[in-house]
Amino acid sequence: MDKSEPTARTLRLTDELPHLSAAHLPVPTAAQLHVCEPFTHAPRFLILYGSLRARSYSRFLAQEAARLLEALGGDVRIYDAHGLPLPDDSTADHPKVQELRALSLWSEGQVWVSPERHGNLTGVMKSQIDWLPLSEGSVRPTQGRTLAVMQVSGGSQSFNAVNSLRLLGRWMRMITIPNQSSVPMAYREFDDDGRMKPSPLYERIVDVCEELMKFTLLTRERADYLVDRYSERKASAPDRMTELAADIGLAKP
């Protein structure tokens, strides 16, 4: 036999992966990504921004993103964090918390825009994200939704806030797009009316919004399948408690 040719080998799950429950791991196929009934409504976007100032550059940037997403065919809502209590300083039935959670459930994609303060995102931004639970019963307000992250800075360009937002987006099980935006010296980039001036920085905002729209159109009807996990399927199986009891010696396997 020619040793340069690779040797074909059949993988036997029972031999090679003894800890795997093959019944809970069907092989993914392209057919499972086929959309039988495409959504007919416009892609839905929620935008959060991290400042309560009267002249807020993160709000101005959020509004620019909203205009662009609407121009691209999206249905957009911007959440106003005025009146939102600190996490744990109120209960989840607070009207502003309920409004935020309802908008997150409504959304199919989100944009998070934070100023950079003390080298990171602001408390206003983090409070909004902290009020969004990873899960609430069988409902997950963020999982499977697309996410774009942006930041504004008062000084030179930095990526500290967007890096932290990416980490949070991953933790919230969101599909965070590759592109992002960081606007340095934001006071130079917006006019008196709060509109962003033409520049390569503005064009980057256009790029981010265009990419977010594309990723949302690609994933929104497939989100449930894309984030369906082996461990969760196995944990929800009827025989899970029997397996756990056997694992800790309370029952025979």
mmCIF file of C-alpha atoms in Angstrom:
data_model
loop_
_atom_site.group_PDB
_atom_site.id
_atom_site.type_symbol
_atom_site.label_atom_id
_atom_site.label_comp_id
_atom_site.label_asym_id
_atom_site.label_seq_id
_atom_site.Cartn_x
_atom_site.Cartn_y
_atom_site.Cartn_z
ATOM 1 C CA MET A 1 0.000 0.000 0.000
ATOM 2 C CA ASP A 2 1.192 3.484 -0.816
ATOM 3 C CA LYS A 3 2.077 5.004 2.587
ATOM 4 C CA SER A 4 1.474 8.494 1.223
ATOM 5 C CA GLU A 5 -2.258 7.813 1.072
ATOM 6 C CA PRO A 6 -4.272 8.352 4.243
ATOM 7 C CA THR A 7 -5.911 5.303 5.731
ATOM 8 C CA ALA A 8 -9.679 5.477 6.047
ATOM 9 C CA ARG A 9 -11.009 4.685 9.508
ATOM 10 C CA THR A 10 -14.522 4.260 10.798
ATOM 11 C CA LEU A 11 -15.248 6.013 14.091
ATOM 12 C CA ARG A 12 -17.236 3.892 16.507
ATOM 13 C CA LEU A 13 -18.832 6.081 19.159
ATOM 14 C CA THR A 14 -19.107 3.253 21.676
ATOM 15 C CA ASP A 15 -15.385 2.584 21.382
ATOM 16 C CA GLU A 16 -13.943 6.066 20.965
ATOM 17 C CA LEU A 17 -16.349 8.274 22.966
ATOM 18 C CA PRO A 18 -17.560 6.193 25.901
ATOM 19 C CA HIS A 19 -18.864 9.224 27.808
ATOM 20 C CA LEU A 20 -20.965 10.512 24.935
ATOM 21 C CA SER A 21 -24.706 9.929 24.719
ATOM 22 C CA ALA A 22 -24.990 9.442 20.973
ATOM 23 C CA ALA A 23 -28.780 9.590 21.149
ATOM 24 C CA HIS A 24 -28.532 13.234 22.182
ATOM 25 C CA LEU A 25 -26.075 14.212 19.437
ATOM 26 C CA PRO A 26 -27.596 13.951 15.974
ATOM 27 C CA VAL A 27 -25.183 14.848 13.203
ATOM 28 C CA PRO A 28 -25.852 18.412 11.972
ATOM 29 C CA THR A 29 -26.772 18.686 8.315
ATOM 30 C CA ALA A 30 -27.328 21.544 5.913
ATOM 31 C CA ALA A 31 -30.940 20.408 5.530
ATOM 32 C CA GLN A 32 -31.603 21.254 9.177
ATOM 33 C CA LEU A 33 -30.706 24.871 8.418
ATOM 34 C CA HIS A 34 -33.332 25.120 5.728
ATOM 35 C CA VAL A 35 -36.076 27.615 6.517
ATOM 36 C CA CYS A 36 -39.511 26.275 5.621
ATOM 37 C CA GLU A 37 -41.486 29.394 6.525
ATOM 38 C CA PRO A 38 -39.374 32.571 6.227
ATOM 39 C CA PHE A 39 -40.288 35.448 8.517
ATOM 40 C CA THR A 40 -42.197 38.184 6.753
ATOM 41 C CA HIS A 41 -41.746 40.951 9.319
ATOM 42 C CA ALA A 42 -38.823 43.389 9.232
ATOM 43 C CA PRO A 43 -35.752 42.397 11.292
ATOM 44 C CA ARG A 44 -36.193 43.733 14.838
ATOM 45 C CA PHE A 45 -33.394 45.587 16.589
ATOM 46 C CA LEU A 46 -33.021 46.868 20.147
ATOM 47 C CA ILE A 47 -30.358 49.505 20.828
ATOM 48 C CA LEU A 48 -28.939 50.163 24.304
ATOM 49 C CA TYR A 49 -26.624 53.048 25.130
ATOM 50 C CA GLY A 50 -24.675 53.761 28.294
ATOM 51 C CA SER A 51 -25.086 57.401 29.283
ATOM 52 C CA LEU A 52 -27.762 59.601 30.856
ATOM 53 C CA ARG A 53 -26.138 62.940 29.984
ATOM 54 C CA ALA A 54 -28.165 65.617 28.214
ATOM 55 C CA ARG A 55 -25.526 65.740 25.466
ATOM 56 C CA SER A 56 -24.682 62.059 25.217
ATOM 57 C CA TYR A 57 -22.370 60.942 22.420
ATOM 58 C CA SER A 58 -23.279 57.299 22.984
ATOM 59 C CA ARG A 59 -26.940 58.277 22.455
ATOM 60 C CA PHE A 60 -26.017 60.190 19.317
ATOM 61 C CA LEU A 61 -24.165 57.137 18.028
ATOM 62 C CA ALA A 62 -27.100 54.890 18.959
ATOM 63 C CA GLN A 63 -29.408 57.162 16.971
ATOM 64 C CA GLU A 64 -27.099 57.061 13.955
ATOM 65 C CA ALA A 65 -27.145 53.257 14.128
ATOM 66 C CA ALA A 66 -30.948 53.324 14.366
ATOM 67 C CA ARG A 67 -31.229 55.504 11.252
ATOM 68 C CA LEU A 68 -28.950 53.189 9.313
ATOM 69 C CA LEU A 69 -30.707 50.010 10.399
ATOM 70 C CA GLU A 70 -34.059 51.535 9.457
ATOM 71 C CA ALA A 71 -32.650 52.521 6.065
ATOM 72 C CA LEU A 72 -31.556 48.889 5.642
ATOM 73 C CA GLY A 73 -35.083 47.667 6.301
ATOM 74 C CA GLY A 74 -35.038 47.132 10.061
ATOM 75 C CA ASP A 75 -37.613 47.849 12.756
ATOM 76 C CA VAL A 76 -35.699 49.629 15.546
ATOM 77 C CA ARG A 77 -36.308 50.527 19.183
ATOM 78 C CA ILE A 78 -33.923 52.560 21.378
ATOM 79 C CA TYR A 79 -34.222 51.950 25.114
ATOM 80 C CA ASP A 80 -34.027 54.990 27.419
ATOM 81 C CA ALA A 81 -32.368 53.966 30.712
ATOM 82 C CA HIS A 82 -33.610 56.998 32.666
ATOM 83 C CA GLY A 83 -35.423 55.657 35.717
ATOM 84 C CA LEU A 84 -33.959 52.150 35.512
ATOM 85 C CA PRO A 85 -32.992 51.111 39.065
ATOM 86 C CA LEU A 86 -29.655 49.570 39.933
ATOM 87 C CA PRO A 87 -29.640 45.770 39.839
ATOM 88 C CA ASP A 88 -30.795 44.357 43.202
ATOM 89 C CA ASP A 89 -32.066 47.809 44.252
ATOM 90 C CA SER A 90 -35.530 46.884 43.048
ATOM 91 C CA THR A 91 -37.475 43.858 41.916
ATOM 92 C CA ALA A 92 -37.904 42.604 38.378
ATOM 93 C CA ASP A 93 -41.484 43.839 38.256
ATOM 94 C CA HIS A 94 -40.265 47.457 38.126
ATOM 95 C CA PRO A 95 -41.824 49.085 35.004
ATOM 96 C CA LYS A 96 -38.450 50.052 33.487
ATOM 97 C CA VAL A 97 -37.119 46.524 33.983
ATOM 98 C CA GLN A 98 -40.240 45.038 32.425
ATOM 99 C CA GLU A 99 -39.930 47.437 29.487
ATOM 100 C CA LEU A 100 -36.290 46.450 28.926
ATOM 101 C CA ARG A 101 -36.980 42.729 29.100
ATOM 102 C CA ALA A 102 -39.971 42.989 26.787
ATOM 103 C CA LEU A 103 -37.894 44.848 24.210
ATOM 104 C CA SER A 104 -35.119 42.260 24.447
ATOM 105 C CA LEU A 105 -37.596 39.434 23.879
ATOM 106 C CA TRP A 106 -39.081 41.344 20.933
ATOM 107 C CA SER A 107 -35.684 41.884 19.332
ATOM 108 C CA GLU A 108 -33.855 39.620 16.901
ATOM 109 C CA GLY A 109 -30.653 41.666 17.006
ATOM 110 C CA GLN A 110 -29.187 44.257 19.339
ATOM 111 C CA VAL A 111 -26.663 47.110 19.328
ATOM 112 C CA TRP A 112 -24.821 48.016 22.534
ATOM 113 C CA VAL A 113 -23.141 51.434 22.605
ATOM 114 C CA SER A 114 -21.111 52.491 25.636
ATOM 115 C CA PRO A 115 -18.870 55.407 26.492
ATOM 116 C CA GLU A 116 -15.496 54.368 27.843
ATOM 117 C CA ARG A 117 -15.145 55.535 31.437
ATOM 118 C CA HIS A 118 -12.144 54.667 33.620
ATOM 119 C CA GLY A 119 -10.996 52.277 30.911
ATOM 120 C CA ASN A 120 -14.202 50.288 30.621
ATOM 121 C CA LEU A 121 -17.922 50.422 29.919
ATOM 122 C CA THR A 122 -20.129 52.584 32.122
ATOM 123 C CA GLY A 123 -22.284 51.513 35.042
ATOM 124 C CA VAL A 124 -25.362 52.679 33.134
ATOM 125 C CA MET A 125 -24.525 50.234 30.350
ATOM 126 C CA LYS A 126 -23.713 47.361 32.686
ATOM 127 C CA SER A 127 -26.909 47.882 34.697
ATOM 128 C CA GLN A 128 -29.028 47.433 31.589
ATOM 129 C CA ILE A 129 -27.243 44.216 30.683
ATOM 130 C CA ASP A 130 -27.412 42.958 34.285
ATOM 131 C CA TRP A 131 -31.193 43.357 34.295
ATOM 132 C CA LEU A 132 -31.422 40.962 31.328
ATOM 133 C CA PRO A 133 -31.448 37.421 32.749
ATOM 134 C CA LEU A 134 -29.670 34.626 30.927
ATOM 135 C CA SER A 135 -32.850 32.640 31.363
ATOM 136 C CA GLU A 136 -36.210 33.157 32.986
ATOM 137 C CA GLY A 137 -37.943 29.826 33.093
ATOM 138 C CA SER A 138 -37.945 28.577 29.518
ATOM 139 C CA VAL A 139 -37.596 32.124 28.145
ATOM 140 C CA ARG A 140 -34.184 33.525 27.226
ATOM 141 C CA PRO A 141 -34.198 37.245 26.458
ATOM 142 C CA THR A 142 -30.817 37.317 24.693
ATOM 143 C CA GLN A 143 -29.823 33.828 23.531
ATOM 144 C CA GLY A 144 -29.453 33.429 19.769
ATOM 145 C CA ARG A 145 -29.869 37.117 18.992
ATOM 146 C CA THR A 146 -27.256 38.935 16.952
ATOM 147 C CA LEU A 147 -25.215 41.697 18.573
ATOM 148 C CA ALA A 148 -23.081 44.618 17.396
ATOM 149 C CA VAL A 149 -20.877 46.508 19.861
ATOM 150 C CA MET A 150 -19.730 50.142 19.666
ATOM 151 C CA GLN A 151 -18.066 52.671 21.944
ATOM 152 C CA VAL A 152 -17.268 56.366 22.151
ATOM 153 C CA SER A 153 -14.241 57.869 23.873
ATOM 154 C CA GLY A 154 -13.337 61.368 24.973
ATOM 155 C CA GLY A 155 -9.678 60.788 24.183
ATOM 156 C CA SER A 156 -7.622 58.653 21.829
ATOM 157 C CA GLN A 157 -9.034 55.511 20.286
ATOM 158 C CA SER A 158 -9.461 52.578 22.611
ATOM 159 C CA PHE A 159 -11.179 49.216 22.466
ATOM 160 C CA ASN A 160 -11.590 48.499 26.174
ATOM 161 C CA ALA A 161 -15.353 49.031 26.254
ATOM 162 C CA VAL A 162 -16.110 47.043 23.084
ATOM 163 C CA ASN A 163 -13.905 44.205 24.326
ATOM 164 C CA SER A 164 -15.900 44.072 27.559
ATOM 165 C CA LEU A 165 -19.167 44.257 25.632
ATOM 166 C CA ARG A 166 -18.028 41.324 23.509
ATOM 167 C CA LEU A 167 -17.305 39.308 26.636
ATOM 168 C CA LEU A 168 -20.769 40.111 27.987
ATOM 169 C CA GLY A 169 -22.420 39.282 24.677
ATOM 170 C CA ARG A 170 -20.727 35.892 24.650
ATOM 171 C CA TRP A 171 -21.820 35.297 28.246
ATOM 172 C CA MET A 172 -25.400 36.184 27.267
ATOM 173 C CA ARG A 173 -25.140 33.604 24.448
ATOM 174 C CA MET A 174 -25.529 36.139 21.680
ATOM 175 C CA ILE A 175 -24.151 35.915 18.149
ATOM 176 C CA THR A 176 -21.724 38.848 18.227
ATOM 177 C CA ILE A 177 -20.735 39.960 14.745
ATOM 178 C CA PRO A 178 -17.020 40.318 13.849
ATOM 179 C CA ASN A 179 -17.132 44.039 13.021
ATOM 180 C CA GLN A 180 -17.254 46.772 15.672
ATOM 181 C CA SER A 181 -16.801 50.520 16.053
ATOM 182 C CA SER A 182 -14.784 52.736 18.366
ATOM 183 C CA VAL A 183 -15.163 56.504 17.980
ATOM 184 C CA PRO A 184 -12.310 58.481 19.589
ATOM 185 C CA MET A 185 -12.602 62.149 20.597
ATOM 186 C CA ALA A 186 -16.329 61.873 20.059
ATOM 187 C CA TYR A 187 -16.876 65.580 20.726
ATOM 188 C CA ARG A 188 -15.218 66.243 17.361
ATOM 189 C CA GLU A 189 -17.336 63.754 15.433
ATOM 190 C CA PHE A 190 -20.845 65.111 16.095
ATOM 191 C CA ASP A 191 -22.321 68.455 15.128
ATOM 192 C CA ASP A 192 -24.464 70.725 17.313
ATOM 193 C CA ASP A 193 -27.573 68.765 16.371
ATOM 194 C CA GLY A 194 -26.033 65.460 17.414
ATOM 195 C CA ARG A 195 -25.519 64.184 13.880
ATOM 196 C CA MET A 196 -22.301 62.379 13.071
ATOM 197 C CA LYS A 197 -20.049 64.182 10.634
ATOM 198 C CA PRO A 198 -18.883 62.470 7.429
ATOM 199 C CA SER A 199 -15.596 60.623 8.014
ATOM 200 C CA PRO A 200 -14.046 57.147 7.856
ATOM 201 C CA LEU A 201 -15.387 56.674 11.398
ATOM 202 C CA TYR A 202 -18.936 57.220 10.133
ATOM 203 C CA GLU A 203 -18.331 54.801 7.290
ATOM 204 C CA ARG A 204 -17.275 52.202 9.853
ATOM 205 C CA ILE A 205 -20.647 52.660 11.565
ATOM 206 C CA VAL A 206 -22.306 51.970 8.210
ATOM 207 C CA ASP A 207 -20.174 48.829 7.841
ATOM 208 C CA VAL A 208 -21.183 47.575 11.285
ATOM 209 C CA CYS A 209 -24.892 48.147 10.710
ATOM 210 C CA GLU A 210 -24.785 46.510 7.293
ATOM 211 C CA GLU A 211 -23.014 43.469 8.742
ATOM 212 C CA LEU A 212 -25.459 43.250 11.635
ATOM 213 C CA MET A 213 -28.391 43.282 9.236
ATOM 214 C CA LYS A 214 -26.846 40.501 7.135
ATOM 215 C CA PHE A 215 -26.075 38.289 10.137
ATOM 216 C CA THR A 216 -29.574 38.857 11.522
ATOM 217 C CA LEU A 217 -31.203 37.871 8.234
ATOM 218 C CA LEU A 218 -28.971 34.795 8.147
ATOM 219 C CA THR A 219 -29.645 33.585 11.698
ATOM 220 C CA ARG A 220 -32.983 34.859 13.028
ATOM 221 C CA GLU A 221 -35.093 31.968 11.698
ATOM 222 C CA ARG A 222 -32.380 29.475 12.620
ATOM 223 C CA ALA A 223 -31.449 30.836 16.053
ATOM 224 C CA ASP A 224 -33.221 28.118 18.049
ATOM 225 C CA TYR A 225 -31.391 25.408 16.130
ATOM 226 C CA LEU A 226 -28.024 27.166 16.201
ATOM 227 C CA VAL A 227 -27.990 27.520 19.992
ATOM 228 C CA ASP A 228 -29.556 24.117 20.752
ATOM 229 C CA ARG A 229 -26.938 22.378 22.925
ATOM 230 C CA TYR A 230 -26.042 18.753 23.554
ATOM 231 C CA SER A 231 -25.639 19.273 27.303
ATOM 232 C CA GLU A 232 -29.052 20.899 27.624
ATOM 233 C CA ARG A 233 -30.762 18.244 25.519
ATOM 234 C CA LYS A 234 -29.191 15.559 27.669
ATOM 235 C CA ALA A 235 -30.081 17.350 30.904
ATOM 236 C CA SER A 236 -33.724 17.616 29.890
ATOM 237 C CA ALA A 237 -34.025 13.929 28.950
ATOM 238 C CA PRO A 238 -36.551 11.961 31.067
ATOM 239 C CA ASP A 239 -33.874 9.566 32.328
ATOM 240 C CA ARG A 240 -31.531 12.330 33.475
ATOM 241 C CA MET A 241 -32.339 11.978 37.180
ATOM 242 C CA THR A 242 -31.719 8.251 37.013
ATOM 243 C CA GLU A 243 -28.347 8.911 35.389
ATOM 244 C CA LEU A 244 -27.422 11.463 38.034
ATOM 245 C CA ALA A 245 -28.418 9.095 40.839
ATOM 246 C CA ALA A 246 -26.259 6.398 39.342
ATOM 247 C CA ASP A 247 -23.336 8.809 38.960
ATOM 248 C CA ILE A 248 -23.329 9.646 42.668
ATOM 249 C CA GLY A 249 -23.996 6.086 43.849
ATOM 250 C CA LEU A 250 -27.632 6.438 44.927
ATOM 251 C CA ALA A 251 -28.873 3.995 42.328
ATOM 252 C CA LYS A 252 -27.509 1.244 40.174
ATOM 253 C CA PRO A 253 -26.520 2.414 36.682
#
